[in-house]
Short mmCIF file of C-alpha atoms in Angstrom, two decimals:
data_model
loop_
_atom_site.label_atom_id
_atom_site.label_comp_id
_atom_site.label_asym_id
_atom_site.label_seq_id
_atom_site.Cartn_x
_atom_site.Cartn_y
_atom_site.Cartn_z
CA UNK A 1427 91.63 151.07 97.63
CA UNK A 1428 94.46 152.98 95.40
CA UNK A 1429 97.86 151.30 96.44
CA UNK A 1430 99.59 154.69 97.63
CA UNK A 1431 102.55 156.02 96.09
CA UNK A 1432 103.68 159.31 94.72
CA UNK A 1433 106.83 158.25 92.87
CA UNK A 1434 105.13 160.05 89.76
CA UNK A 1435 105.70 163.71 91.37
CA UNK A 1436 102.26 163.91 92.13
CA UNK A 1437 101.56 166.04 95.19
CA UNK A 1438 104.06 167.95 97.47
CA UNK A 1439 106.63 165.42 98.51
CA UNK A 1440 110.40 164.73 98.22
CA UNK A 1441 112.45 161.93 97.46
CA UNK A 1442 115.09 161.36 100.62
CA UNK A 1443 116.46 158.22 99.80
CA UNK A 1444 116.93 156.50 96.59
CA UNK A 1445 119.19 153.22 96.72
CA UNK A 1446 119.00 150.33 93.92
CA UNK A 1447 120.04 146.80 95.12
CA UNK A 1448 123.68 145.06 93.99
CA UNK A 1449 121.46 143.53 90.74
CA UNK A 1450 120.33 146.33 89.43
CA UNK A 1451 116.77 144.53 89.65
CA UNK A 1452 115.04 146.81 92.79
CA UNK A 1453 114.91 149.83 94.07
CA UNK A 1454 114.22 151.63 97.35
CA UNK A 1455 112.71 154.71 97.30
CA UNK A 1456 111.61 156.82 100.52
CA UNK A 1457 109.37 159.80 100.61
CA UNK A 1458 108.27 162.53 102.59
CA UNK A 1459 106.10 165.46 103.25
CA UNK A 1460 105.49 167.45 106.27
CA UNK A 1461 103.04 164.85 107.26
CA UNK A 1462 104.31 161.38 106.78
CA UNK A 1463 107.07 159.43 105.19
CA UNK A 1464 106.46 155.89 103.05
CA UNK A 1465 109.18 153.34 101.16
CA UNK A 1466 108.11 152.11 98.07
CA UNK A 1467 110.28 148.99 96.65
CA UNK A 1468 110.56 148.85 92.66
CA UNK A 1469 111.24 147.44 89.70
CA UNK A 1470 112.80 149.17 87.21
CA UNK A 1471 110.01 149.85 85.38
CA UNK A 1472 108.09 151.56 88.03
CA UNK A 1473 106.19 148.54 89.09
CA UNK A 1474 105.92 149.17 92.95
CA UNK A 1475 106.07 145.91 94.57
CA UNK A 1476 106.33 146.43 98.05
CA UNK A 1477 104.75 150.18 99.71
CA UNK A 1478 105.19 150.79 103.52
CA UNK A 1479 104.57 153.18 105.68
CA UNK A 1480 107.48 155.13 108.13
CA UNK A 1481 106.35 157.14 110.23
CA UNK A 1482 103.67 160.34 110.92
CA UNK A 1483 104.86 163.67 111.30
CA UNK A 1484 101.70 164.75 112.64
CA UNK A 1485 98.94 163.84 115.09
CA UNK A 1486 97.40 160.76 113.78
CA UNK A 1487 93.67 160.55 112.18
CA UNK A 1488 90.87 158.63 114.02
CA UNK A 1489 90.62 157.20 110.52
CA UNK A 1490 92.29 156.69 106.97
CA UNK A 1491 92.53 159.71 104.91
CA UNK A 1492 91.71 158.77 102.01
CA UNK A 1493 92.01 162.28 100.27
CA UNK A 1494 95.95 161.78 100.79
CA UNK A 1495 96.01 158.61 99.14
CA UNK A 1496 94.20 159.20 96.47
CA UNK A 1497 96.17 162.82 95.80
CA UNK A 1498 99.46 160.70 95.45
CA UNK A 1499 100.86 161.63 98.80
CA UNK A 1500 102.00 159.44 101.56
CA UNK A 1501 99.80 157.75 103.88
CA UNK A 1502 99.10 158.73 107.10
CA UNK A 1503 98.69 156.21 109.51
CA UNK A 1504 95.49 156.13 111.68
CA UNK A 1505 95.51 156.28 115.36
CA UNK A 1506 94.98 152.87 116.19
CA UNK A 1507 97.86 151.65 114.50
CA UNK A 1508 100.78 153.62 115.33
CA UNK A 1509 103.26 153.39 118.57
CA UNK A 1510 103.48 157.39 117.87
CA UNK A 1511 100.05 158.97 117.72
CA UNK A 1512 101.28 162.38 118.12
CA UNK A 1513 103.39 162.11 115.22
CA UNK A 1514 107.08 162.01 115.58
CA UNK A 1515 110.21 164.09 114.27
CA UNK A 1516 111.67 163.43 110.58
CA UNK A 1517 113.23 160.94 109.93
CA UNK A 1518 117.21 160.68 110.33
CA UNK A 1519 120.00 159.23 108.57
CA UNK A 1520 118.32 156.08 106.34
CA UNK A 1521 120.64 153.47 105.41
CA UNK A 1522 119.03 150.30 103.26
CA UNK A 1523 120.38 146.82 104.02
CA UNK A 1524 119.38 144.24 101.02
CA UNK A 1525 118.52 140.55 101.36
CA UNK A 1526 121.07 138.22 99.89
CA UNK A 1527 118.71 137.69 97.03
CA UNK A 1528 118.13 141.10 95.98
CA UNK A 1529 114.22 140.81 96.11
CA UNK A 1530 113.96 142.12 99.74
CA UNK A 1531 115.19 144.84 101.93
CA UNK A 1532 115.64 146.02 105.47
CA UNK A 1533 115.72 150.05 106.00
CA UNK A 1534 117.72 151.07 109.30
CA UNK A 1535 117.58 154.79 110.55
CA UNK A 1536 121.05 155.68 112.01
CA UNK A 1537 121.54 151.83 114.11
CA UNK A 1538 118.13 151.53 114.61
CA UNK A 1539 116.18 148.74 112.51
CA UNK A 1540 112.88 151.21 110.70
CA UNK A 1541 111.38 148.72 108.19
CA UNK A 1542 111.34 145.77 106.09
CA UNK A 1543 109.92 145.43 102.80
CA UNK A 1544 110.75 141.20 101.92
CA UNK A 1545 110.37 140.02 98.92
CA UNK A 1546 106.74 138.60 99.40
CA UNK A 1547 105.50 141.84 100.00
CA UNK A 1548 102.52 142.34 97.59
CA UNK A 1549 100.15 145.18 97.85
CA UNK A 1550 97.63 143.63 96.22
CA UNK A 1551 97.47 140.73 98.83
CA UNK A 1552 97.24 143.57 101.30
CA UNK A 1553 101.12 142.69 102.48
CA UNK A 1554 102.51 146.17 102.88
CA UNK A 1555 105.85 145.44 104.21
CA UNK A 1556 106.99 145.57 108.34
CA UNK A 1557 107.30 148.79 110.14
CA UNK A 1558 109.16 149.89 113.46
CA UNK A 1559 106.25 152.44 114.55
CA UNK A 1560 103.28 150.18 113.24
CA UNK A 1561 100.80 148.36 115.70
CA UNK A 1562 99.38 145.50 114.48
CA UNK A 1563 98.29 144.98 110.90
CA UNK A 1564 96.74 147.59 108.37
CA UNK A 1565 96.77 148.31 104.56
CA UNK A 1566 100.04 150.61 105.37
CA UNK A 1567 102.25 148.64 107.21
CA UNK A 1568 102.65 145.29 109.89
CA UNK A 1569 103.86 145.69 112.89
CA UNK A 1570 107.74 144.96 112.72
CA UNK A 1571 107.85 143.45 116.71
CA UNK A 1572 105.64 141.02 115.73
CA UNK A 1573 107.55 139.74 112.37
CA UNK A 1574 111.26 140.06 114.09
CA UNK A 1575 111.47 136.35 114.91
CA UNK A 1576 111.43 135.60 111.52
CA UNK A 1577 112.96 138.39 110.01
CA UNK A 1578 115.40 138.55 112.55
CA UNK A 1579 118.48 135.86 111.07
CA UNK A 1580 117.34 136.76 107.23
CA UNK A 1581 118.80 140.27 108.49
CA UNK A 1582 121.90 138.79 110.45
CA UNK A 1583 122.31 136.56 107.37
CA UNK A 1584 122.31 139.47 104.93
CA UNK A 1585 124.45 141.78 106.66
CA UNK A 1586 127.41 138.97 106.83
CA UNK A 1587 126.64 137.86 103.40
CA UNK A 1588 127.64 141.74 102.48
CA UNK A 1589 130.47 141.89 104.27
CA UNK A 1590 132.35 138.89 102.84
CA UNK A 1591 131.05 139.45 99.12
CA UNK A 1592 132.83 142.92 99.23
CA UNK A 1593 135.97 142.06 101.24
CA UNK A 1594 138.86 141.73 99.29
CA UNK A 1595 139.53 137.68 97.87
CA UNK A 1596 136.01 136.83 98.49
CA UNK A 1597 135.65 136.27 94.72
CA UNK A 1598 138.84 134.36 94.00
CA UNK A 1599 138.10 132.25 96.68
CA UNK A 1600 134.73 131.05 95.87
CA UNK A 1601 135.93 130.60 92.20
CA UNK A 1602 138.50 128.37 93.21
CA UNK A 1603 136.41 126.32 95.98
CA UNK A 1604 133.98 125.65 92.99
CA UNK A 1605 136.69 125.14 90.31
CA UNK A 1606 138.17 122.38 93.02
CA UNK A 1607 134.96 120.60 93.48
CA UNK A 1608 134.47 120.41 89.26
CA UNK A 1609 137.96 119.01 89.11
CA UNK A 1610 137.63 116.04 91.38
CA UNK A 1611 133.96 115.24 90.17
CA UNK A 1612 134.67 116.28 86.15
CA UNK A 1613 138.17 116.19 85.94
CA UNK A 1614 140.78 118.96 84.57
CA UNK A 1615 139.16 122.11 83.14
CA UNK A 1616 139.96 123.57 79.78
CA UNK A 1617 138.72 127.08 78.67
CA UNK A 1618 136.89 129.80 81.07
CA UNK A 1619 134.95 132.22 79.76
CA UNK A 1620 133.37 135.44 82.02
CA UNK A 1621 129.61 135.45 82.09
CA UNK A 1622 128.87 138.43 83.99
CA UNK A 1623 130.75 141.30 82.65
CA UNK A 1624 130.62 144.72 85.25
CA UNK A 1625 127.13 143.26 86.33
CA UNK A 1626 126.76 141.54 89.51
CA UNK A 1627 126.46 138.27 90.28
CA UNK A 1628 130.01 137.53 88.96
CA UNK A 1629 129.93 134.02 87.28
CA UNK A 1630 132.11 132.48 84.90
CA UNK A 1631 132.00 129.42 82.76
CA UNK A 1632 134.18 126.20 82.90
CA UNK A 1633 135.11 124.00 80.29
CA UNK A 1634 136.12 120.28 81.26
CA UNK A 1635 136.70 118.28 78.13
CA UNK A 1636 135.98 114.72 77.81
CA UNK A 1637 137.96 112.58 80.47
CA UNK A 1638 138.38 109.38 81.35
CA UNK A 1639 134.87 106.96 80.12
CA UNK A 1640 133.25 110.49 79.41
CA UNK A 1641 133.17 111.37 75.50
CA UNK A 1642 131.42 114.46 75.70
CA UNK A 1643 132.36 117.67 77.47
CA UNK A 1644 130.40 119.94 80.34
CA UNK A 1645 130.36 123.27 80.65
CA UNK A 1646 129.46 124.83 84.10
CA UNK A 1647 128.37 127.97 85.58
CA UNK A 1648 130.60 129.06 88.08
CA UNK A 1649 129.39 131.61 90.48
CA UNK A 1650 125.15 131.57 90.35
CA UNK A 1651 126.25 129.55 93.43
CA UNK A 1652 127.71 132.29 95.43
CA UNK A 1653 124.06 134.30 96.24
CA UNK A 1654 121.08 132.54 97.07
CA UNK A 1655 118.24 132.90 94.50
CA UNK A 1656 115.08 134.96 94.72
CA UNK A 1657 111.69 134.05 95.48
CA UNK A 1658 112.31 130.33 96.49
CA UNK A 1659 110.44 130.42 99.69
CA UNK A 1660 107.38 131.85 97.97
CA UNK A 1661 106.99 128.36 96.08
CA UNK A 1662 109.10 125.70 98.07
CA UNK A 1663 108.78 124.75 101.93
CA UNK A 1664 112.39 124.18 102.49
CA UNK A 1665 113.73 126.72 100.45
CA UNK A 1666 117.13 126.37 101.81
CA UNK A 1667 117.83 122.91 99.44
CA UNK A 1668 116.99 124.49 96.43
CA UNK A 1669 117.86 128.45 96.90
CA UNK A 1670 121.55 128.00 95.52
CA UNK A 1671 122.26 126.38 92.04
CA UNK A 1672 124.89 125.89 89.38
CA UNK A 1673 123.73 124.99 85.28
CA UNK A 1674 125.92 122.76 83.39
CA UNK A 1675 125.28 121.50 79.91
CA UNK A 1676 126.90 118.35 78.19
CA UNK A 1677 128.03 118.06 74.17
CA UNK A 1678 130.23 116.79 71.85
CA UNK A 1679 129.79 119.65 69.65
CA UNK A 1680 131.67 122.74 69.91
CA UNK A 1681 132.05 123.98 73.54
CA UNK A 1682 131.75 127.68 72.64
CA UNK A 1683 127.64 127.07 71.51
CA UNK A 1684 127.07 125.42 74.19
CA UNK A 1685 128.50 128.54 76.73
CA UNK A 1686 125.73 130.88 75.26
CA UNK A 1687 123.68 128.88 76.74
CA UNK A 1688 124.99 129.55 79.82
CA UNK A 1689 125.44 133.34 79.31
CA UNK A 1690 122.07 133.69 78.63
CA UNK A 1691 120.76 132.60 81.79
CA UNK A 1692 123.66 132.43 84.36
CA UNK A 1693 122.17 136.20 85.82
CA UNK A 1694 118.75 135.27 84.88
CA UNK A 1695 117.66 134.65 88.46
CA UNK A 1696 118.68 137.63 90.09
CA UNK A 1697 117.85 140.18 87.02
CA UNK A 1698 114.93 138.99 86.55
CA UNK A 1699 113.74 138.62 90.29
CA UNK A 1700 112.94 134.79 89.69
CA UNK A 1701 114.23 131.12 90.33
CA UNK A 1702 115.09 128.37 88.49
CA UNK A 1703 114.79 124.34 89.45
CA UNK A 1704 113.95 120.93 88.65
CA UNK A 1705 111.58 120.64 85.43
CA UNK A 1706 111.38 124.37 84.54
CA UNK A 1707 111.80 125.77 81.00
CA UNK A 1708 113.17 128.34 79.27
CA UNK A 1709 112.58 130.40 76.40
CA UNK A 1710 115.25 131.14 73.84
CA UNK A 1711 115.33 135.13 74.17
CA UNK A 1712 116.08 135.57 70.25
CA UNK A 1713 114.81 134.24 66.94
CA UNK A 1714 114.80 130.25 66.61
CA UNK A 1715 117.66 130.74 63.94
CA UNK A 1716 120.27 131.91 66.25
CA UNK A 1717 119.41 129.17 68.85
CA UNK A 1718 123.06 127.96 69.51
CA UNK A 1719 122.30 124.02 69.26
CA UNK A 1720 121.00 124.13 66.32
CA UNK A 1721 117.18 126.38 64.67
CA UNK A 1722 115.20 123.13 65.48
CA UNK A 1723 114.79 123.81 69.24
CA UNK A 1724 113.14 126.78 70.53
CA UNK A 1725 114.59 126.63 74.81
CA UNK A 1726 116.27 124.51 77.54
CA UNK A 1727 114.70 122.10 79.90
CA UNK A 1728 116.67 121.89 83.63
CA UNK A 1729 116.88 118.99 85.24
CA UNK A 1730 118.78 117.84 88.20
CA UNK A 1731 120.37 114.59 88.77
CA UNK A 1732 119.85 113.05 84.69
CA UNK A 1733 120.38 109.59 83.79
CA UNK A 1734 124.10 109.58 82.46
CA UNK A 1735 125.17 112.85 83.57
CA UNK A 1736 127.95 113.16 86.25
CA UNK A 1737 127.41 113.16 89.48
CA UNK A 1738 128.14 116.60 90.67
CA UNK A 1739 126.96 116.25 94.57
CA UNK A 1740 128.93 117.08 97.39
CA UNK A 1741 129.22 121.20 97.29
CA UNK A 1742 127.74 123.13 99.35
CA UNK A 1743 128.16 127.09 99.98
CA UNK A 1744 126.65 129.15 103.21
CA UNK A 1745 125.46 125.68 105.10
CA UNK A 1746 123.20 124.93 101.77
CA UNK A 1747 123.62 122.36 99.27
CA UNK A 1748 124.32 123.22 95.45
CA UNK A 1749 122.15 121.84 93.40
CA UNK A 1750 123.51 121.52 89.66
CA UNK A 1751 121.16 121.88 87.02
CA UNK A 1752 121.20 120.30 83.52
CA UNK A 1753 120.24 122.26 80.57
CA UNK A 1754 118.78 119.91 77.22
CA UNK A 1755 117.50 121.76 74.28
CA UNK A 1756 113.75 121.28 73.91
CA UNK A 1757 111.39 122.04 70.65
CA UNK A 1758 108.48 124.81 70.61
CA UNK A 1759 106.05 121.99 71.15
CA UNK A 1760 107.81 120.73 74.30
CA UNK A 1761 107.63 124.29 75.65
CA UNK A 1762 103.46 124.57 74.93
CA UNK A 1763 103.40 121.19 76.35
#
């Protein structure tokens, strides 16, 4: 079956909602025509990820019309499958609520909760995404009733998370809580550098030269902290010990190499709709020569809790432990390994 969407123009439809998430890494987009309404959620590219129904605006088919989908246009639901057989009016004011992590989205129509599209929505897997007027489960759309348990506190969760992240001091706070935890754990702090410029997350990077018995330096993200990370609970049971996570990298070389280390994949996560942890890699993004710890190594290896690092336990943001992830330069080999 063709996954349905009409974001190319195709057919008579309009575009009534178009709203791209704090990351700039998904969008919503909600169609219409004078017989049913769909979401699509997208990458920037096009690449529809997540496609579910709204609503009918007509009386329902016995079955699926398949002439509609494969003209582009949105899907109407069939019978069996909607609270609203009869169709039902347009929709009203739409007003998109995203997921912490920027991979996932709940759509509200005036107060009332319409749809969610998470981020493990996957047409392909026949995972459409959780509608208010669905019964049961169909290529379209999941019944929203029956998903609210769980969907219910990732909603609650979001909507607070919101809040404080655009009240006023939320940043400066956070900054500081961090930037007290590094101090007692990696003593006083030296340069800082911004790592985000206009583009959210906001994270910066500390310096703490050598202190005390330590002879090298660390530099640390500050900020990748503050949001939890995409896609963790597609891959990890217990996603809340490993959704929130700070890089640091040790050297006795200059500090400033080190940092574009840092830059490169402090917004990685959340741009790129992914996660990072324990024994993943990473690709330098540029040619080997401009790698900044020298041409011989190719990308980073993360690793949490290395022999003869610093202990940086103890912080924890939103009820979840940080997790701090080490960065060591690897070779091409170790990377086809």
């Amino acid at each position: 079956m063709a996954i349905f969407r009409s974001a190319s123009g195709e057919g008579h439809t309009e575009v009534v909602l178009t709203a791209g998430n704090p990351y700039g890494s998904r969008t919503l987009v909600v169609e219409r025509d004078e017989d049913a309404s769909v979401a699509y959620l997208c990458s920037p590219d096009g690449t529809v990820h997540g496609a579910c129904w709204l609503a009918n605006h007509r009386a329902a088919p016995d079955v699926v019309d398949l002439a509609r989908i494969n003209a582009g246009l949105p899907p109407l639901m069939p019978r069996a499958n909607t609270l609203h057989p009869g169709g039902r009016r347009p929709l009203g004011q739409l007003t998109p609520l995203w997921f912490e992590e920027g991979d996932g989205v709940a759509l509200y129509e005036e107060e009332d909760l319409l749809a969610v599209i998470p981020g493990w929505a996957d047409m392909h897997r026949g995972m459409p995404g959780y509608a208010r007027d669905a019964v049961g489960e169909s290529p379209f759309a999941w019944a929203l009733s029956e998903a609210l348990e769980g969907l219910s506190p990732r909603i609650a969760n979001a909507g607070s998370y919101w809040r404080w992240r655009y009240s006023e001091g939320s940043w400066p706070s956070f900054q500081q809580f961090v930037m007290g935890h590094l101090d007692r754990v990696l003593g006083p702090s030296g340069r800082y550098w911004d790592a985000a410029g206009d583009r959210l997350p906001t994270v910066g990077i500390t310096e703490r030269p050598a202190h005390g018995d330590r002879v090298f330096s660390v530099l640390s993200t500050v900020g990748m902290s503050c949001q939890r990370m995409p896609t963790v609970e597609q891959w990890i049971d217990q996603p809340g010990a490993y959704a929130r996570i700070e890089l640091a990298v040790a050297t006795r070389a200059n500090p400033r190499d080190a940092a574009l280390l840092l830059v490169w994949l402090a917004q990685y996560p959340w741009h790129s709709v992914t996660w990072l942890g324990h024994g993943h890699t990473a690709k330098w993004y540029h040619e080997p020569e401009t790698f900044p710890l020298g041409p011989q190594y190719s990308g980073v290896l993360m690793q949490a809790d290395p022999p003869d690092m610093p202990d940086m336990s103890g912080f924890a943001f939103g009820g979840e432990a940080v997790r701090w992830l080490w960065l060591t330069p690897i070779t091409a080999e170790a990377l086809t390994g």
